[in-house]
Amino acid sequence: MSRTDAPHNGVRGVLPPPPTVCPLDHRIFTPVAWVTHGSRRVLRGPTQLESDGPVPAGTLKVTATRTDAGGSHDLGPATVRSDGTFTVLDEPDLVGEATYTVSFLGDLTHRPATDLTHTVTVGKAPTSIALTAPAEASLSGGVHAHHRHVHRAGQGAPRAGDAEVERTDRLGSGTLSSVTVAADGTFTIDDLPRTRRDTTYTVSWPGDDPHQPSTAAATVYVTR
């Protein structure tokens, strides 16, 4: 008879130790080392109890943090599902290195698990310029063109600032006055062409802290 089966004969029963959560699986992190500013980062992972039977749904939670140049950011707890999986969502908002840490601190019936960390480089988000210009304009009427920054959803609009406009025609190339990009990413170009035939307008935006630079061009046929 074992010690745990014989408390009646004066031997105190020995309770088994609480089950241990296995170290969080390495598959929790997708194998990437580079993400872009503002893009959604998904952490998914399996964990498993060293005990028989499924994990009771909703009873276990893991915690996740992101550490970057701005400090440590709590991504909130994630509930472990009955199949042992969980999901954490994040959108990094600073360019540079970001380290994700997923932890299980244990509870009354489960021991802590080993933390898992993964570092990625958060790069500048790409942008583009959508340029709308007339196919044809006149020397007397001038050229009126609309431009708009295009960026991915969730990445935040490029900051307002100046964009450079270059005009190229049969007489050569030259930089026009800078145009101001509004807070919504739009700006306009008003120009009186100096000669007939094809005139190309090239718009360049230098970028900002979280966004890459972008450029676009349109050619207008100029008549008298």
CSV table of N, CA, C and O in Angstrom, one decimal, residues 84-175:
chain,number,residue,atom,x,y,z
A,84,GLY,N,-5.1,24.4,-25.8
A,84,GLY,CA,-3.8,24.9,-25.4
A,84,GLY,C,-3.2,26.1,-26.2
A,84,GLY,O,-2.1,26.5,-26.0
A,85,THR,N,-4.0,26.6,-27.1
A,85,THR,CA,-3.5,27.7,-27.9
A,85,THR,C,-4.0,29.1,-27.4
A,85,THR,O,-5.0,29.1,-26.7
A,86,PHE,N,-3.4,30.1,-27.8
A,86,PHE,CA,-3.7,31.5,-27.5
A,86,PHE,C,-3.3,32.4,-28.6
A,86,PHE,O,-2.4,32.0,-29.4
A,87,THR,N,-3.8,33.6,-28.6
A,87,THR,CA,-3.4,34.6,-29.6
A,87,THR,C,-3.2,36.0,-29.0
A,87,THR,O,-4.0,36.4,-28.1
A,88,VAL,N,-2.1,36.7,-29.3
A,88,VAL,CA,-1.9,38.0,-28.9
A,88,VAL,C,-1.7,38.9,-30.1
A,88,VAL,O,-0.9,38.5,-31.0
A,89,LEU,N,-2.3,40.1,-30.1
A,89,LEU,CA,-2.2,41.0,-31.3
A,89,LEU,C,-1.5,42.3,-30.8
A,89,LEU,O,-1.6,42.7,-29.7
A,90,ASP,N,-0.7,42.8,-31.7
A,90,ASP,CA,0.1,44.0,-31.4
A,90,ASP,C,0.4,44.8,-32.7
A,90,ASP,O,0.5,44.2,-33.8
A,91,GLU,N,0.5,46.1,-32.6
A,91,GLU,CA,0.9,47.0,-33.7
A,91,GLU,C,2.0,47.9,-33.2
A,91,GLU,O,1.7,48.9,-32.5
A,92,PRO,N,3.2,47.5,-33.5
A,92,PRO,CA,4.4,48.3,-33.0
A,92,PRO,C,4.3,49.7,-33.5
A,92,PRO,O,4.0,49.9,-34.7
A,93,ASP,N,4.6,50.7,-32.7
A,93,ASP,CA,4.5,52.1,-33.1
A,93,ASP,C,5.8,52.9,-33.1
A,93,ASP,O,5.8,54.1,-33.2
A,94,LEU,N,6.9,52.2,-32.9
A,94,LEU,CA,8.2,52.9,-32.9
A,94,LEU,C,9.1,52.1,-33.8
A,94,LEU,O,9.2,50.9,-33.8
A,95,VAL,N,9.9,52.8,-34.6
A,95,VAL,CA,10.9,52.2,-35.5
A,95,VAL,C,12.1,51.8,-34.7
A,95,VAL,O,12.6,52.5,-33.8
A,96,GLY,N,12.7,50.6,-34.9
A,96,GLY,CA,13.8,50.1,-34.2
A,96,GLY,C,13.6,48.7,-33.7
A,96,GLY,O,12.7,48.0,-34.2
A,97,GLU,N,14.4,48.3,-32.7
A,97,GLU,CA,14.2,46.9,-32.2
A,97,GLU,C,13.0,46.9,-31.2
A,97,GLU,O,12.8,47.8,-30.5
A,98,ALA,N,12.3,45.7,-31.3
A,98,ALA,CA,11.2,45.5,-30.4
A,98,ALA,C,11.3,44.0,-29.9
A,98,ALA,O,11.5,43.1,-30.7
A,99,THR,N,11.3,43.8,-28.6
A,99,THR,CA,11.4,42.5,-28.0
A,99,THR,C,10.1,42.1,-27.4
A,99,THR,O,9.5,42.8,-26.6
A,100,TYR,N,9.6,41.0,-27.8
A,100,TYR,CA,8.3,40.4,-27.3
A,100,TYR,C,8.6,39.3,-26.3
A,100,TYR,O,9.5,38.5,-26.5
A,101,THR,N,7.9,39.4,-25.2
A,101,THR,CA,8.1,38.4,-24.1
A,101,THR,C,6.7,37.8,-23.8
A,101,THR,O,5.8,38.6,-23.5
A,102,VAL,N,6.6,36.5,-23.8
A,102,VAL,CA,5.3,35.9,-23.4
A,102,VAL,C,5.6,35.0,-22.2
A,102,VAL,O,6.6,34.3,-22.1
A,103,SER,N,4.8,35.2,-21.1
A,103,SER,CA,5.0,34.6,-19.8
A,103,SER,C,3.8,33.9,-19.3
A,103,SER,O,2.7,34.3,-19.6
A,104,PHE,N,4.0,32.9,-18.5
A,104,PHE,CA,2.9,32.3,-17.7
A,104,PHE,C,3.5,32.3,-16.3
A,104,PHE,O,4.5,31.6,-16.0
A,105,LEU,N,2.8,33.0,-15.4
A,105,LEU,CA,3.4,33.2,-14.1
A,105,LEU,C,2.9,32.2,-13.1
A,105,LEU,O,3.3,32.2,-11.9
A,106,GLY,N,2.0,31.3,-13.5
A,106,GLY,CA,1.5,30.3,-12.6
A,106,GLY,C,0.3,30.7,-11.9
A,106,GLY,O,-0.1,31.9,-12.0
A,107,ASP,N,-0.4,29.8,-11.2
A,107,ASP,CA,-1.5,30.2,-10.4
A,107,ASP,C,-1.6,29.2,-9.3
A,107,ASP,O,-0.6,28.5,-8.9
A,108,LEU,N,-2.8,29.1,-8.6
A,108,LEU,CA,-2.9,28.2,-7.4
A,108,LEU,C,-2.6,26.8,-7.7
A,108,LEU,O,-2.2,26.0,-6.9
A,109,THR,N,-2.8,26.4,-9.0
A,109,THR,CA,-2.7,24.9,-9.3
A,109,THR,C,-1.7,24.6,-10.4
A,109,THR,O,-1.5,23.5,-10.7
A,110,HIS,N,-1.0,25.7,-10.9
A,110,HIS,CA,0.0,25.4,-11.9
A,110,HIS,C,1.3,26.2,-11.7
A,110,HIS,O,1.2,27.4,-11.2
A,111,ARG,N,2.4,25.6,-11.9
A,111,ARG,CA,3.7,26.2,-11.8
A,111,ARG,C,3.9,27.2,-12.9
A,111,ARG,O,3.4,27.0,-14.0
A,112,PRO,N,4.8,28.1,-12.7
A,112,PRO,CA,5.2,29.1,-13.8
A,112,PRO,C,5.9,28.3,-15.0
A,112,PRO,O,6.5,27.3,-14.8
A,113,ALA,N,5.8,28.9,-16.1
A,113,ALA,CA,6.5,28.4,-17.3
A,113,ALA,C,7.7,29.3,-17.6
A,113,ALA,O,7.8,30.4,-17.2
A,114,THR,N,8.6,28.8,-18.4
A,114,THR,CA,9.8,29.6,-18.8
A,114,THR,C,9.3,30.6,-19.8
A,114,THR,O,8.6,30.4,-20.7
A,115,ASP,N,9.8,31.9,-19.5
A,115,ASP,CA,9.5,33.0,-20.5
A,115,ASP,C,10.1,32.7,-21.9
A,115,ASP,O,11.1,32.0,-22.0
A,116,LEU,N,9.4,33.2,-22.9
A,116,LEU,CA,9.9,33.1,-24.2
A,116,LEU,C,10.0,34.5,-24.8
A,116,LEU,O,9.1,35.3,-24.7
A,117,THR,N,11.1,34.8,-25.4
A,117,THR,CA,11.4,36.2,-26.0
A,117,THR,C,11.8,36.1,-27.4
A,117,THR,O,12.3,35.1,-27.9
A,118,HIS,N,11.4,37.1,-28.2
A,118,HIS,CA,11.8,37.2,-29.6
A,118,HIS,C,12.0,38.6,-30.0
A,118,HIS,O,11.1,39.5,-29.6
A,119,THR,N,13.1,39.0,-30.6
A,119,THR,CA,13.3,40.4,-31.0
A,119,THR,C,13.2,40.5,-32.5
A,119,THR,O,13.7,39.7,-33.3
A,120,VAL,N,12.5,41.6,-32.9
A,120,VAL,CA,12.3,41.9,-34.3
A,120,VAL,C,12.7,43.3,-34.5
A,120,VAL,O,12.8,44.1,-33.6
A,121,THR,N,13.0,43.7,-35.8
A,121,THR,CA,13.3,45.0,-36.2
A,121,THR,C,12.1,45.6,-36.8
A,121,THR,O,11.6,45.1,-37.8
A,122,VAL,N,11.7,46.8,-36.3
A,122,VAL,CA,10.5,47.4,-36.8
A,122,VAL,C,11.0,48.5,-37.8
A,122,VAL,O,11.7,49.4,-37.4
A,123,GLY,N,10.7,48.3,-39.1
A,123,GLY,CA,11.1,49.3,-40.1
A,123,GLY,C,10.1,50.3,-40.4
A,123,GLY,O,8.9,50.2,-40.0
A,124,LYS,N,10.5,51.3,-41.2
A,124,LYS,CA,9.6,52.4,-41.6
A,124,LYS,C,8.5,51.8,-42.5
A,124,LYS,O,8.8,50.9,-43.4
A,125,ALA,N,7.3,52.3,-42.4
A,125,ALA,CA,6.2,51.8,-43.2
A,125,ALA,C,6.3,52.4,-44.6
A,125,ALA,O,6.7,53.6,-44.8
A,126,PRO,N,6.0,51.6,-45.6
A,126,PRO,CA,6.1,52.2,-47.0
A,126,PRO,C,4.9,53.1,-47.3
A,126,PRO,O,3.8,53.0,-46.7
A,127,THR,N,5.1,54.1,-48.1
A,127,THR,CA,4.0,55.0,-48.6
A,127,THR,C,4.1,55.1,-50.1
A,127,THR,O,5.2,54.7,-50.7
A,128,SER,N,3.1,55.6,-50.7
A,128,SER,CA,3.1,55.9,-52.1
A,128,SER,C,2.3,57.2,-52.3
A,128,SER,O,1.6,57.6,-51.4
A,129,ILE,N,2.5,57.8,-53.5
A,129,ILE,CA,1.7,59.0,-53.8
A,129,ILE,C,0.8,58.7,-55.0
A,129,ILE,O,1.2,58.2,-56.0
A,130,ALA,N,-0.5,58.9,-54.8
A,130,ALA,CA,-1.4,58.8,-55.8
A,130,ALA,C,-1.6,60.2,-56.5
A,130,ALA,O,-2.1,61.1,-55.8
A,131,LEU,N,-1.2,60.3,-57.7
A,131,LEU,CA,-1.1,61.6,-58.4
A,131,LEU,C,-2.2,61.6,-59.5
A,131,LEU,O,-2.3,60.7,-60.3
A,132,THR,N,-3.0,62.7,-59.4
A,132,THR,CA,-4.1,62.9,-60.4
A,132,THR,C,-3.8,64.2,-61.2
A,132,THR,O,-3.9,65.3,-60.6
A,133,ALA,N,-3.5,64.1,-62.4
A,133,ALA,CA,-3.2,65.3,-63.3
A,133,ALA,C,-3.9,65.2,-64.6
A,133,ALA,O,-4.2,64.1,-65.1
A,134,PRO,N,-4.2,66.3,-65.2
A,134,PRO,CA,-4.9,66.2,-66.5
A,134,PRO,C,-4.0,65.7,-67.6
A,134,PRO,O,-2.8,65.9,-67.5
A,135,ALA,N,-4.6,65.0,-68.5
A,135,ALA,CA,-3.8,64.5,-69.7
A,135,ALA,C,-3.3,65.7,-70.5
A,135,ALA,O,-2.3,65.6,-71.2
A,136,GLU,N,-4.1,66.8,-70.5
A,136,GLU,CA,-3.8,67.9,-71.4
A,136,GLU,C,-4.1,69.2,-70.7
A,136,GLU,O,-5.1,69.3,-69.9
A,137,ALA,N,-3.3,70.2,-70.9
A,137,ALA,CA,-3.5,71.5,-70.4
A,137,ALA,C,-3.0,72.6,-71.4
A,137,ALA,O,-2.3,72.2,-72.3
A,138,SER,N,-3.3,73.8,-71.1
A,138,SER,CA,-2.9,74.9,-72.0
A,138,SER,C,-1.9,75.8,-71.3
A,138,SER,O,-1.9,75.9,-70.1
A,139,LEU,N,-1.2,76.6,-72.1
A,139,LEU,CA,-0.2,77.5,-71.5
A,139,LEU,C,-1.0,78.6,-70.7
A,139,LEU,O,-0.5,79.1,-69.7
A,140,SER,N,-2.1,79.0,-71.2
A,140,SER,CA,-2.9,80.1,-70.6
A,140,SER,C,-3.7,79.6,-69.4
A,140,SER,O,-3.8,80.3,-68.4
A,141,GLY,N,-4.2,78.3,-69.4
A,141,GLY,CA,-5.0,77.8,-68.3
A,141,GLY,C,-4.2,77.2,-67.2
A,141,GLY,O,-4.6,77.2,-66.1
A,142,GLY,N,-3.0,76.8,-67.5
A,142,GLY,CA,-2.1,76.2,-66.5
A,142,GLY,C,-2.5,74.8,-66.1
A,142,GLY,O,-3.4,74.2,-66.7
A,143,VAL,N,-1.7,74.2,-65.2
A,143,VAL,CA,-1.8,72.8,-64.8
A,143,VAL,C,-2.3,72.8,-63.3
A,143,VAL,O,-1.6,73.5,-62.5
A,144,HIS,N,-3.3,72.1,-63.0
A,144,HIS,CA,-3.8,71.9,-61.7
A,144,HIS,C,-3.8,70.4,-61.4
A,144,HIS,O,-4.6,69.7,-62.0
A,145,ALA,N,-3.0,70.0,-60.5
A,145,ALA,CA,-2.9,68.6,-60.2
A,145,ALA,C,-3.1,68.3,-58.7
A,145,ALA,O,-2.7,69.1,-57.8
A,146,HIS,N,-3.8,67.2,-58.4
A,146,HIS,CA,-4.1,66.7,-57.1
A,146,HIS,C,-3.2,65.5,-56.7
A,146,HIS,O,-3.0,64.6,-57.5
A,147,HIS,N,-2.7,65.5,-55.5
A,147,HIS,CA,-1.9,64.4,-55.0
A,147,HIS,C,-2.4,63.9,-53.6
A,147,HIS,O,-2.9,64.7,-52.8
A,148,ARG,N,-2.2,62.7,-53.4
A,148,ARG,CA,-2.6,62.1,-52.1
A,148,ARG,C,-1.6,61.0,-51.7
A,148,ARG,O,-1.3,60.2,-52.5
A,149,HIS,N,-1.2,61.1,-50.4
A,149,HIS,CA,-0.4,60.0,-49.9
A,149,HIS,C,-1.3,58.7,-49.7
A,149,HIS,O,-2.4,58.8,-49.3
A,150,VAL,N,-0.7,57.6,-50.0
A,150,VAL,CA,-1.4,56.3,-49.8
A,150,VAL,C,-0.6,55.5,-48.8
A,150,VAL,O,0.6,55.4,-49.0
A,151,HIS,N,-1.2,55.0,-47.8
A,151,HIS,CA,-0.5,54.2,-46.8
A,151,HIS,C,-1.4,53.1,-46.4
A,151,HIS,O,-2.6,53.1,-46.6
A,152,ARG,N,-0.8,52.0,-45.8
A,152,ARG,CA,-1.6,50.9,-45.4
A,152,ARG,C,-2.4,51.2,-44.2
A,152,ARG,O,-2.1,51.9,-43.3
A,153,ALA,N,-3.6,50.5,-44.1
A,153,ALA,CA,-4.5,50.7,-43.0
A,153,ALA,C,-3.8,50.3,-41.7
A,153,ALA,O,-3.1,49.3,-41.6
A,154,GLY,N,-4.0,51.1,-40.7
A,154,GLY,CA,-3.4,50.8,-39.4
A,154,GLY,C,-2.0,51.4,-39.2
A,154,GLY,O,-1.5,51.3,-38.1
A,155,GLN,N,-1.4,52.0,-40.2
A,155,GLN,CA,-0.1,52.4,-40.1
A,155,GLN,C,0.0,53.9,-39.8
A,155,GLN,O,1.1,54.5,-39.6
A,156,GLY,N,-1.1,54.6,-39.8
A,156,GLY,CA,-1.1,56.0,-39.5
A,156,GLY,C,-0.7,56.9,-40.7
A,156,GLY,O,0.1,56.5,-41.5
A,157,ALA,N,-1.3,58.0,-40.9
A,157,ALA,CA,-1.1,58.8,-42.0
A,157,ALA,C,0.3,59.5,-41.9
A,157,ALA,O,0.7,59.8,-40.8
A,158,PRO,N,1.0,59.7,-43.0
A,158,PRO,CA,2.3,60.5,-43.0
A,158,PRO,C,2.0,61.9,-42.4
A,158,PRO,O,0.9,62.5,-42.6
A,159,ARG,N,3.0,62.4,-41.7
A,159,ARG,CA,2.8,63.7,-41.1
A,159,ARG,C,2.8,64.8,-42.2
A,159,ARG,O,3.3,64.7,-43.2
A,160,ALA,N,2.1,65.9,-41.8
A,160,ALA,CA,2.1,67.0,-42.7
A,160,ALA,C,3.5,67.6,-42.8
A,160,ALA,O,4.3,67.5,-41.9
A,161,GLY,N,3.8,68.1,-44.0
A,161,GLY,CA,5.1,68.7,-44.2
A,161,GLY,C,5.2,69.2,-45.7
A,161,GLY,O,4.2,69.4,-46.3
A,162,ASP,N,6.4,69.3,-46.1
A,162,ASP,CA,6.6,69.8,-47.5
A,162,ASP,C,7.0,68.7,-48.4
A,162,ASP,O,7.8,67.8,-48.1
A,163,ALA,N,6.6,68.8,-49.7
A,163,ALA,CA,7.0,67.9,-50.7
A,163,ALA,C,7.6,68.7,-51.8
A,163,ALA,O,7.3,69.9,-52.0
A,164,GLU,N,8.6,68.1,-52.5
A,164,GLU,CA,9.3,68.8,-53.6
A,164,GLU,C,8.7,68.5,-54.9
A,164,GLU,O,8.4,67.3,-55.2
A,165,VAL,N,8.5,69.5,-55.8
A,165,VAL,CA,8.0,69.2,-57.1
A,165,VAL,C,9.0,69.7,-58.2
A,165,VAL,O,9.5,70.8,-58.1
A,166,GLU,N,9.3,68.8,-59.1
A,166,GLU,CA,10.2,69.1,-60.2
A,166,GLU,C,9.5,69.0,-61.5
A,166,GLU,O,8.7,68.1,-61.8
A,167,ARG,N,9.7,70.0,-62.3
A,167,ARG,CA,9.1,70.1,-63.7
A,167,ARG,C,10.1,69.9,-64.7
A,167,ARG,O,11.2,70.5,-64.7
A,168,THR,N,9.8,69.0,-65.7
A,168,THR,CA,10.7,68.7,-66.8
A,168,THR,C,10.0,68.9,-68.1
A,168,THR,O,8.9,68.3,-68.3
A,169,ASP,N,10.5,69.7,-69.0
A,169,ASP,CA,9.9,69.9,-70.3
A,169,ASP,C,11.0,70.0,-71.3
A,169,ASP,O,12.2,69.7,-71.0
A,170,ARG,N,10.8,70.4,-72.5
A,170,ARG,CA,11.8,70.4,-73.6
A,170,ARG,C,12.9,71.4,-73.4
A,170,ARG,O,13.9,71.4,-74.0
A,171,LEU,N,12.6,72.3,-72.4
A,171,LEU,CA,13.7,73.3,-72.1
A,171,LEU,C,14.6,72.9,-71.0
A,171,LEU,O,15.5,73.6,-70.6
A,172,GLY,N,14.3,71.8,-70.3
A,172,GLY,CA,15.1,71.3,-69.2
A,172,GLY,C,14.3,71.0,-68.0
A,172,GLY,O,13.1,70.9,-68.0
A,173,SER,N,15.0,70.8,-66.9
A,173,SER,CA,14.3,70.5,-65.6
A,173,SER,C,14.6,71.6,-64.6
A,173,SER,O,15.7,72.2,-64.6
A,174,GLY,N,13.7,71.7,-63.7
A,174,GLY,CA,13.8,72.7,-62.6
A,174,GLY,C,12.9,72.4,-61.4
A,174,GLY,O,11.8,71.8,-61.6
A,175,THR,N,13.2,72.8,-60.2
A,175,THR,CA,12.4,72.6,-59.1
A,175,THR,C,11.5,73.8,-58.9
A,175,THR,O,11.9,74.9,-58.9
